XYZ file of C-alpha atoms in Angstrom:
611
model
C -6.819 -13.911 15.584
C -5.726 -13.521 18.879
C -2.229 -13.035 20.604
C -1.128 -13.225 24.293
C 1.564 -10.802 25.647
C 4.055 -13.862 25.758
C 3.239 -14.508 21.950
C 4.269 -10.992 21.297
C 7.575 -11.081 23.252
C 8.334 -14.618 21.434
C 7.566 -13.080 18.036
C 10.128 -10.314 18.550
C 12.915 -12.478 19.507
C 15.366 -13.211 16.729
C 14.764 -16.686 14.681
C 14.737 -18.208 11.483
C 13.647 -15.381 9.237
C 11.472 -15.926 6.461
C 12.188 -14.269 3.007
C 10.091 -11.616 1.652
C 7.712 -12.519 -0.859
C 6.920 -15.906 0.849
C 4.556 -15.018 3.634
C 2.138 -17.590 4.075
C -1.440 -16.387 5.056
C -1.643 -18.766 7.842
C 0.964 -17.238 9.936
C -0.222 -14.689 12.407
C -0.227 -11.157 10.885
C 2.058 -9.841 13.804
C 4.711 -12.509 12.979
C 4.215 -11.688 9.242
C 5.019 -7.970 10.062
C 7.988 -8.883 12.140
C 9.499 -11.102 9.649
C 8.865 -8.517 7.134
C 11.062 -5.966 9.239
C 13.736 -8.622 9.688
C 16.505 -6.185 8.600
C 15.420 -4.006 11.612
C 15.798 -7.009 14.319
C 18.783 -5.169 15.869
C 16.956 -1.698 16.176
C 13.633 -3.691 17.568
C 15.842 -5.347 20.155
C 17.766 -2.057 21.134
C 13.842 -0.159 21.341
C 13.062 -3.139 23.535
C 15.830 -2.730 25.619
C 14.987 0.934 26.208
C 11.318 0.377 26.996
C 12.260 -2.153 29.565
C 14.903 0.000 31.418
C 12.504 2.786 31.117
C 9.709 1.087 32.990
C 12.522 -0.172 35.478
C 13.471 3.344 36.540
C 9.758 4.310 36.127
C 8.872 1.833 38.885
C 11.779 2.707 41.229
C 10.097 5.742 42.888
C 7.478 3.690 44.892
C 10.599 1.873 46.437
C 12.312 5.214 47.041
C 9.054 6.205 48.906
C 8.945 3.072 51.053
C 12.636 3.533 52.001
C 11.878 7.178 52.806
C 8.863 5.992 55.152
C 11.234 3.559 56.543
C 13.930 6.394 57.451
C 11.077 8.283 59.222
C 9.733 5.561 61.207
C 13.180 3.933 61.909
C 15.635 6.605 61.621
C 18.891 5.049 62.818
C 17.700 1.398 62.275
C 16.344 2.091 58.635
C 17.697 0.108 55.649
C 19.966 2.982 54.647
C 21.358 2.999 58.221
C 22.439 -0.574 57.554
C 24.540 0.735 54.690
C 26.626 2.796 57.625
C 24.924 5.954 57.158
C 23.410 6.754 60.522
C 22.651 10.506 60.098
C 19.040 10.968 59.165
C 19.907 14.214 56.888
C 22.523 12.090 55.349
C 19.916 9.238 54.549
C 17.819 11.624 52.951
C 20.518 13.268 51.111
C 21.305 9.748 49.710
C 17.641 9.371 48.832
C 17.504 12.729 47.065
C 20.437 11.665 44.875
C 19.172 8.330 43.928
C 15.953 10.041 43.046
C 17.590 12.408 40.825
C 19.846 9.685 38.912
C 16.508 7.582 38.548
C 14.453 10.156 37.049
C 17.184 11.427 34.796
C 17.739 7.932 33.541
C 13.839 7.371 33.223
C 13.818 10.438 31.068
C 17.103 9.361 28.802
C 15.570 5.964 28.243
C 12.113 7.523 27.693
C 13.505 9.655 24.851
C 15.699 6.661 23.491
C 12.647 4.379 23.075
C 10.425 6.972 21.729
C 12.946 7.831 19.114
C 13.834 4.141 18.192
C 10.293 3.177 18.028
C 9.063 6.008 15.913
C 11.966 5.935 13.624
C 11.570 2.349 13.192
C 7.769 2.783 12.362
C 8.744 5.386 9.711
C 11.221 3.162 8.048
C 8.927 0.102 7.997
C 5.941 1.908 7.045
C 8.162 3.692 4.142
C 9.581 0.292 2.810
C 6.322 -1.291 2.967
C 4.571 1.171 0.976
C 7.207 1.256 -1.638
C 7.231 -2.814 -1.598
C 3.236 -2.811 -1.798
C 3.532 -0.060 -4.981
C 6.349 -1.824 -6.722
C 4.482 -5.289 -6.372
C 1.355 -3.744 -7.659
C 3.252 -2.538 -10.831
C 4.310 -5.852 -11.608
C 0.620 -7.317 -11.455
C -1.329 -7.828 -14.614
C -3.863 -5.385 -16.226
C -6.483 -7.809 -15.175
C -5.976 -7.571 -11.560
C -6.648 -3.781 -11.916
C -9.681 -4.346 -13.753
C -11.315 -6.427 -11.127
C -10.632 -3.908 -8.226
C -11.410 -0.326 -7.480
C -8.491 2.392 -7.407
C -9.825 3.811 -4.180
C -9.667 0.158 -2.755
C -5.930 -0.068 -3.522
C -5.250 3.617 -2.397
C -6.925 2.722 1.014
C -4.335 -0.018 1.362
C -1.294 1.983 0.319
C -2.331 4.911 2.421
C -4.742 4.175 5.308
C -3.842 0.751 6.127
C -0.095 1.236 6.224
C -0.628 4.431 8.422
C -2.335 2.238 10.941
C 0.676 -0.019 11.279
C 2.800 2.858 11.576
C 0.411 4.154 14.534
C 0.725 0.646 16.338
C 4.401 0.576 15.903
C 4.764 4.055 17.173
C 3.044 3.405 20.443
C 1.334 0.263 20.752
C 4.424 -2.106 20.695
C 6.177 -0.270 23.461
C 3.016 -0.285 25.473
C 2.792 -3.887 25.029
C 6.557 -4.410 26.290
C 6.199 -2.252 29.216
C 3.132 -3.939 30.487
C 4.805 -7.186 30.219
C 7.938 -5.967 32.161
C 5.571 -4.260 34.717
C 3.983 -7.420 35.242
C 7.224 -9.329 35.790
C 9.175 -6.758 37.603
C 6.203 -5.861 40.219
C 5.092 -9.597 40.509
C 8.722 -10.395 41.383
C 9.041 -7.662 43.988
C 5.596 -8.695 45.649
C 6.744 -12.290 46.242
C 10.172 -11.150 47.535
C 8.871 -8.331 49.745
C 5.489 -9.883 50.955
C 4.722 -13.471 49.763
C 1.903 -13.695 52.236
C -0.371 -11.151 50.282
C 1.444 -11.289 46.983
C -1.280 -13.533 46.026
C -4.063 -10.749 46.394
C -2.157 -8.430 44.146
C -1.629 -10.954 41.441
C -5.165 -12.780 41.741
C -6.711 -10.220 39.174
C -3.972 -10.758 36.631
C -5.371 -13.894 35.048
C -8.618 -12.199 34.709
C -7.124 -8.965 33.345
C -4.990 -10.853 30.795
C -7.768 -13.401 29.853
C -10.172 -10.584 29.343
C -7.664 -8.611 27.153
C -7.269 -11.737 24.948
C -10.635 -12.520 24.729
C -11.789 -9.125 23.965
C -9.293 -8.511 21.143
C -10.444 -11.678 19.636
C -13.855 -10.468 19.720
C -12.781 -7.048 18.069
C -10.737 -8.886 15.256
C -13.648 -9.466 12.998
C -15.237 -6.134 13.770
C -12.076 -4.070 12.732
C -11.671 -6.345 9.723
C -14.851 -5.035 8.750
C -13.971 -1.480 9.450
C -11.151 -1.754 7.228
C -13.248 -3.432 4.507
C -15.710 -0.522 4.816
C -13.342 2.305 4.745
C -12.025 0.520 1.457
C -15.293 0.858 0.011
C -15.848 4.433 0.847
C -12.521 5.379 -0.418
C -13.271 3.746 -3.852
C -16.532 5.871 -3.903
C -14.603 8.992 -3.365
C -11.896 8.196 -5.958
C -14.385 7.061 -8.548
C -16.609 10.423 -7.927
C -13.670 12.592 -7.843
C -12.510 10.905 -11.278
C -15.936 11.221 -12.907
C -16.841 14.850 -11.932
C -17.213 16.083 -15.288
C -19.837 13.225 -15.622
C -21.679 13.994 -12.390
C -21.957 17.689 -13.284
C -23.059 17.339 -16.861
C -25.894 14.899 -15.784
C -26.628 16.921 -12.717
C -26.227 13.925 -10.570
C -24.687 15.720 -7.633
C -27.524 14.781 -5.142
C -27.756 11.121 -6.279
C -23.919 10.914 -5.712
C -24.211 12.591 -2.290
C -26.613 9.984 -1.419
C -24.447 7.117 -2.602
C -21.589 8.517 -0.705
C -23.699 8.968 2.286
C -24.566 5.226 2.152
C -20.992 4.273 2.109
C -20.103 6.737 4.770
C -22.947 5.462 7.123
C -21.588 1.952 6.461
C -18.415 2.772 7.814
C -19.734 4.690 10.688
C -21.848 1.947 11.755
C -19.015 -0.675 11.302
C -16.969 1.897 13.680
C -19.761 2.054 15.969
C -20.158 -1.680 16.546
C -16.338 -1.883 17.177
C -16.521 0.929 19.748
C -19.587 -0.738 21.709
C -17.210 -3.496 22.300
C -14.035 -1.823 22.945
C -15.668 1.117 25.285
C -16.681 -1.570 27.761
C -13.207 -2.809 28.412
C -11.648 -0.493 30.740
C -14.906 -0.145 32.999
C -14.854 -4.016 33.330
C -11.176 -4.387 34.146
C -11.433 -1.422 36.688
C -13.818 -3.482 38.629
C -11.514 -6.515 38.560
C -8.636 -4.266 39.734
C -10.889 -2.923 42.493
C -10.883 -6.609 44.028
C -7.125 -6.782 44.176
C -6.458 -3.475 45.383
C -9.129 -3.608 47.998
C -7.757 -6.998 49.337
C -4.125 -5.660 49.535
C -5.371 -2.464 51.264
C -7.096 -4.433 53.914
C -5.087 -7.646 54.603
C -1.777 -5.913 54.009
C -2.743 -2.888 56.333
C -3.669 -5.486 59.118
C -0.273 -7.292 58.709
C 1.463 -3.830 59.144
C -0.535 -3.056 62.264
C 0.225 -6.519 63.634
C 3.939 -6.095 62.833
C 4.200 -8.831 60.608
C 5.120 -6.506 57.606
C 7.041 -3.078 57.835
C 5.283 0.196 57.187
C 7.664 0.893 54.552
C 7.097 -2.439 52.792
C 3.308 -1.711 53.210
C 3.788 1.742 51.506
C 5.561 0.147 48.642
C 2.988 -2.557 48.140
C 0.259 0.119 48.056
C 2.016 2.164 45.524
C 3.117 -0.657 43.464
C -0.087 -2.448 43.263
C -1.423 0.871 41.555
C 1.426 0.676 39.305
C 0.744 -2.751 38.393
C -2.966 -2.927 37.963
C -3.891 0.552 36.352
C -1.738 0.430 33.348
C -3.476 -2.888 32.612
C -6.305 -0.677 31.914
C -4.489 0.694 29.035
C -4.500 -2.876 27.283
C -7.839 -2.055 26.162
C -6.622 0.902 23.951
C -3.609 -0.942 23.154
C -5.469 -4.072 22.025
C -7.725 -1.644 20.224
C -5.095 -0.207 18.411
C -3.536 -3.539 17.836
C -6.416 -4.993 16.140
C -6.815 -2.137 13.925
C -3.213 -2.601 12.814
C -3.305 -6.417 12.400
C -6.474 -5.979 10.363
C -4.479 -3.607 8.231
C -1.654 -5.883 8.187
C -3.519 -8.878 6.720
C -4.674 -6.570 3.839
C -1.366 -4.909 3.113
C 0.343 -8.536 3.376
C -2.407 -10.361 1.245
C -1.752 -7.674 -1.463
C 2.033 -8.548 -1.223
C 1.172 -11.929 -1.663
C -0.620 -11.764 -4.682
C 0.927 -13.833 -7.206
C 2.656 -12.250 -10.247
C 0.843 -14.043 -13.246
C 2.965 -12.684 -15.976
C 6.619 -13.445 -15.333
C 9.517 -11.836 -17.142
C 11.548 -14.060 -19.531
C 15.221 -14.578 -19.417
C 16.326 -13.463 -23.100
C 17.561 -10.074 -23.541
C 16.773 -8.141 -26.457
C 18.358 -4.642 -26.936
C 16.346 -2.176 -28.611
C 19.246 -1.567 -31.084
C 18.874 -5.104 -32.373
C 15.212 -5.298 -32.836
C 14.192 -5.682 -36.210
C 10.362 -5.720 -35.531
C 9.034 -8.969 -37.097
C 5.968 -10.227 -35.320
C 4.207 -13.473 -36.041
C 0.884 -14.695 -34.355
C 0.684 -18.480 -34.595
C -2.995 -20.005 -33.841
C -3.503 -17.553 -30.787
C -6.470 -17.944 -28.677
C -7.469 -15.641 -25.932
C -10.094 -15.045 -23.673
C -10.896 -12.575 -20.622
C -11.959 -14.039 -17.368
C -15.443 -15.743 -17.356
C -15.811 -14.533 -20.875
C -16.089 -16.333 -24.343
C -12.937 -16.011 -26.622
C -12.242 -12.662 -28.119
C -9.638 -14.254 -30.427
C -9.604 -17.560 -31.686
C -6.926 -19.462 -33.725
C -5.613 -16.282 -35.037
C -2.425 -16.301 -37.023
C -0.992 -13.264 -38.813
C 2.588 -12.124 -40.055
C 3.765 -8.428 -39.423
C 6.938 -7.934 -41.409
C 9.710 -5.879 -40.218
C 9.797 -2.239 -41.035
C 6.303 -2.440 -42.539
C 3.173 -0.386 -41.844
C 0.296 -2.962 -41.091
C -3.387 -1.837 -40.353
C -5.639 -3.947 -38.317
C -9.374 -2.699 -38.811
C -12.805 -4.299 -38.033
C -15.991 -3.591 -35.988
C -16.013 -2.937 -32.374
C -15.378 -6.055 -30.443
C -13.418 -7.797 -32.849
C -10.286 -8.035 -31.037
C -8.175 -5.315 -32.339
C -7.339 -3.587 -28.896
C -6.939 -6.971 -27.383
C -4.201 -7.718 -29.844
C -2.127 -4.693 -28.614
C -2.402 -5.964 -25.133
C -1.193 -9.407 -26.109
C 1.781 -7.852 -27.974
C 2.729 -5.864 -24.638
C 2.192 -8.810 -22.648
C -0.528 -7.049 -20.487
C -2.299 -10.307 -21.077
C -1.070 -13.879 -21.508
C -2.525 -15.663 -24.433
C -4.108 -19.094 -23.531
C -3.113 -20.880 -26.520
C -0.754 -20.350 -29.471
C 2.518 -18.489 -29.716
C 3.625 -14.738 -30.643
C 7.271 -14.114 -31.609
C 9.364 -11.192 -31.934
C 12.132 -11.711 -34.574
C 11.621 -15.227 -33.979
C 11.779 -15.337 -30.348
C 8.481 -16.171 -28.056
C 7.429 -13.232 -26.274
C 7.373 -15.060 -22.934
C 11.053 -15.936 -23.213
C 12.233 -12.224 -23.673
C 12.827 -9.991 -20.795
C 9.409 -8.032 -20.321
C 11.370 -4.734 -19.894
C 13.194 -5.174 -23.094
C 10.067 -6.208 -24.839
C 8.097 -3.155 -23.779
C 10.930 -0.985 -24.336
C 10.970 -1.623 -27.980
C 7.275 -0.955 -28.547
C 5.734 2.703 -28.538
C 2.056 2.789 -27.792
C -0.108 5.772 -28.922
C -3.804 4.862 -27.363
C -7.027 6.324 -27.986
C -7.325 6.784 -24.196
C -4.556 9.099 -23.588
C -3.186 9.456 -20.113
C -0.840 12.406 -19.247
C 0.455 12.928 -15.809
C -0.037 16.179 -13.568
C 3.041 18.070 -14.481
C 4.486 19.935 -17.426
C 3.967 19.617 -21.312
C 7.867 18.804 -21.427
C 7.611 16.315 -18.827
C 4.789 14.475 -20.301
C 6.631 14.565 -23.634
C 9.690 12.927 -22.037
C 7.886 10.487 -19.926
C 9.884 7.182 -20.537
C 12.684 8.961 -21.964
C 13.803 10.923 -18.980
C 17.124 11.918 -19.961
C 16.018 13.548 -23.261
C 17.118 17.151 -23.662
C 14.903 20.077 -24.338
C 15.999 20.191 -27.892
C 15.135 16.446 -28.348
C 11.751 17.241 -26.972
C 10.797 19.822 -28.971
C 12.124 18.335 -32.140
C 9.727 15.323 -31.129
C 7.044 17.848 -30.613
C 7.403 19.397 -34.051
C 7.123 15.975 -35.823
C 3.889 15.312 -33.942
C 2.594 18.688 -35.025
C 2.416 19.720 -31.317
C 4.972 22.578 -31.238
C 2.782 25.230 -32.546
C -0.183 24.912 -30.026
C 2.572 24.314 -27.323
C 4.016 27.802 -28.061
C 0.660 29.170 -27.595
C 0.109 27.782 -24.019
C 0.831 30.392 -21.256
C 4.215 29.016 -20.223
C 4.827 27.030 -23.426
C 6.590 23.606 -22.818
C 6.453 24.470 -18.809
C 2.672 24.639 -18.695
C 1.144 22.479 -16.320
C -1.353 20.152 -17.933
C -3.464 19.098 -15.009
C -4.393 15.945 -13.709
C -4.995 13.297 -16.555
C -4.065 16.271 -18.865
C -7.499 17.988 -18.324
C -6.173 21.392 -19.330
C -5.734 20.560 -22.681
C -8.216 19.292 -25.510
C -8.444 15.835 -26.613
C -6.298 16.673 -29.930
C -3.923 18.527 -27.758
C -3.469 15.478 -25.608
C -3.294 12.921 -28.501
C -0.377 15.135 -30.167
C 1.564 15.195 -26.766
C 1.216 11.218 -26.736
C 2.220 11.011 -30.447
C 5.427 13.121 -29.359
C 6.134 11.169 -26.505
C 6.242 7.943 -28.796
C 8.354 9.785 -31.314
C 10.701 10.648 -28.687
C 11.191 6.999 -27.343
C 11.864 6.308 -31.227
C 10.923 2.619 -30.743
C 11.560 -0.180 -33.720
C 7.865 -1.005 -33.119
C 5.260 1.786 -33.007
C 1.690 0.867 -32.213
C -1.224 3.500 -33.106
C -4.412 2.415 -31.292
C -6.912 4.738 -32.762
C -4.375 7.413 -32.778
C -6.414 9.927 -34.496
C -9.995 9.095 -32.876
C -10.061 12.397 -30.903
C -8.978 14.934 -33.352
C -10.915 16.944 -35.773
C -10.353 16.459 -39.659
C -7.865 19.205 -39.939
C -5.799 17.811 -36.800
C -6.151 14.373 -38.298
C -4.512 15.598 -41.658
C -1.819 17.235 -39.660
C -1.185 14.000 -37.610
C -1.000 12.075 -40.792
C 1.577 13.945 -42.054
C 3.829 13.347 -39.194
C 2.852 9.672 -39.130
C 4.203 9.409 -42.565
C 7.496 10.597 -41.428
C 7.867 8.759 -38.211
C 6.714 5.260 -39.526
C 9.434 5.209 -42.242
C 11.809 2.073 -41.710
C 9.758 1.208 -38.781
C 7.584 -1.657 -38.073
C 4.089 0.033 -37.421
C 0.622 -1.430 -36.220
C -2.222 1.063 -36.893
C -5.568 -0.062 -35.591
C -8.253 2.160 -36.634
C -11.909 2.762 -37.323
C -11.280 5.490 -39.830
C -10.141 3.567 -42.974
C -8.998 6.590 -44.608
C -6.251 6.675 -41.931
C -4.923 3.449 -43.054
C -5.504 3.240 -46.869
C -1.852 3.457 -47.815
C -0.898 0.628 -45.155
C 1.467 -2.014 -46.822
C -1.124 -4.641 -45.530
C -4.545 -4.255 -43.982
C -5.755 -6.961 -41.916
C -9.698 -7.118 -41.583
C -10.708 -8.966 -38.154
C -14.273 -10.237 -37.092
C -15.050 -12.016 -33.944
C -11.394 -12.450 -32.949
C -10.709 -14.177 -36.454
C -8.712 -12.625 -39.552
C -11.363 -12.704 -42.566
C -9.587 -10.558 -44.996
C -6.034 -9.074 -45.731
C -4.387 -7.292 -48.512
C -3.847 -3.751 -49.674
C -6.520 -0.988 -50.027
C -7.241 -1.519 -53.509
C -7.239 -5.161 -53.462
C -9.713 -5.308 -50.319
C -12.001 -2.978 -52.356
C -11.981 -5.377 -55.171
C -12.951 -8.402 -53.053
C -16.331 -6.789 -52.362
C -16.326 -8.119 -48.677
C -16.317 -6.641 -45.349
C -13.628 -3.906 -45.820
C -15.378 -2.752 -49.041
C -18.538 -2.465 -47.150
C -17.076 -0.397 -44.516
C -15.321 1.704 -46.884
C -18.609 2.596 -48.738
C -20.322 3.454 -45.566
C -17.566 5.749 -44.282
C -17.168 7.446 -47.709
C -20.914 8.027 -48.301
C -20.920 5.506 -51.159
C -23.987 3.505 -51.616
């Protein structure tokens, strides 16, 4: 995973741009990053030009020093005297004016390149983070179940910040070092070709050493990025589970586990630092050879009259300006490798294929009748046995359907399939006669309101959480929805009523209060299809009775799918489906199922206390 300075310059030149979302992983990460920022090619060119011009003016003072020495030594026979200015004071005045102009221009272009590169870094960082987040939102739920939140946070935050740091400083350093080599190397061969080879002799070794070193560093920094992802994952997991940690007095245990992850990150960095820290001392020894050779042989040529004193002065200053900046290549490549390791992680995330594609058929919410048909549906999670096999059932439009069964029977999986959070492996699911895969995904999910047993509230006010998904709702509509959900009374008892902050994941509210806010959210959405997945599982009997009253109102003239363990909450459903091991085993109304003396009747006897 190495790249030379020549490859870098080639990479930033305009060429055939690759389209976003089609970034082959075989392409070098720097090329992938530059292709990603193709909209900023003009700004990249402008920033590169300012960097080069700044370096040109930065290298001019040694030449002025050589001219000044020439004036002192030769006076009326100096270089400036040949321009027609014989007076020594006039010559120094011209040098002073040139010096002022050069320093001013150097400062102007330094300001220009710093501003351009930093703004470019901020723009690409901003755009990359948004693109990565938007791509993550389009990935299927299975992707998140196989990865940690902390690991994804590490990519969205720390890895993208690493790219910003490189674009901020490292890109300019590489361009200026390249410009320095070209400009000073050319000057040497023009001014003193007989000793130019001495100054240039260390160059191949320095560049080869830099490329070789960064090749050795690449896997070490990839390991660093991996370790920081694991560390962030542990931190995010522990912060989310603080209640469990405290209730089980596991503070010391978790501190030890965090220490292991943190030490792994430290050790990974230590291995990278051990290699990167050796770069500058080694390069400095190589530089010493070139500097000493020029000092000795160039000085003898000046003494013997084969080289002017002014030229010798320029060469001595220039070799320092040529070789010493090369020692910074260690830091630059160090920063570069960190950035490239991060680039691979970010780009690989963007390259993750979207498993669930949207269909083409629009279905406006106002036109949805709500008839659902499952035909011979089979589904299995990755690497597991099927949780649903050849399942067929009919959910009529405008009716309330209940689905019951023991844990693991496939009830909640059915909800995920209806929302297309997962894709069926076999069979079909249709809505109003249209296969779900053919519908626009946004339209499908817009017509379904889900109240899950695992309620998620965002950090914000009660009103904002009720209006989530219905962002244009008025306060009167929010309050009306809360009243229907039997939430208005407890909300009015909160410190700031509807403006009360609920805390992260709604931790400031009780389980029953969170459940009623979630129901109010679904009521406000007013979907033609309502799914209640254990909607009363976290409430007491009194609250359950209140919620049941509200549900009786909101399920009128609406397709409702109620998934429940408590059979008392679904006894009035138009039809009850009983599932076992992913298969439909019984169906009918409450009274009909009791007469069948099957699984439903057995569950009813257990829950009602009958023998």
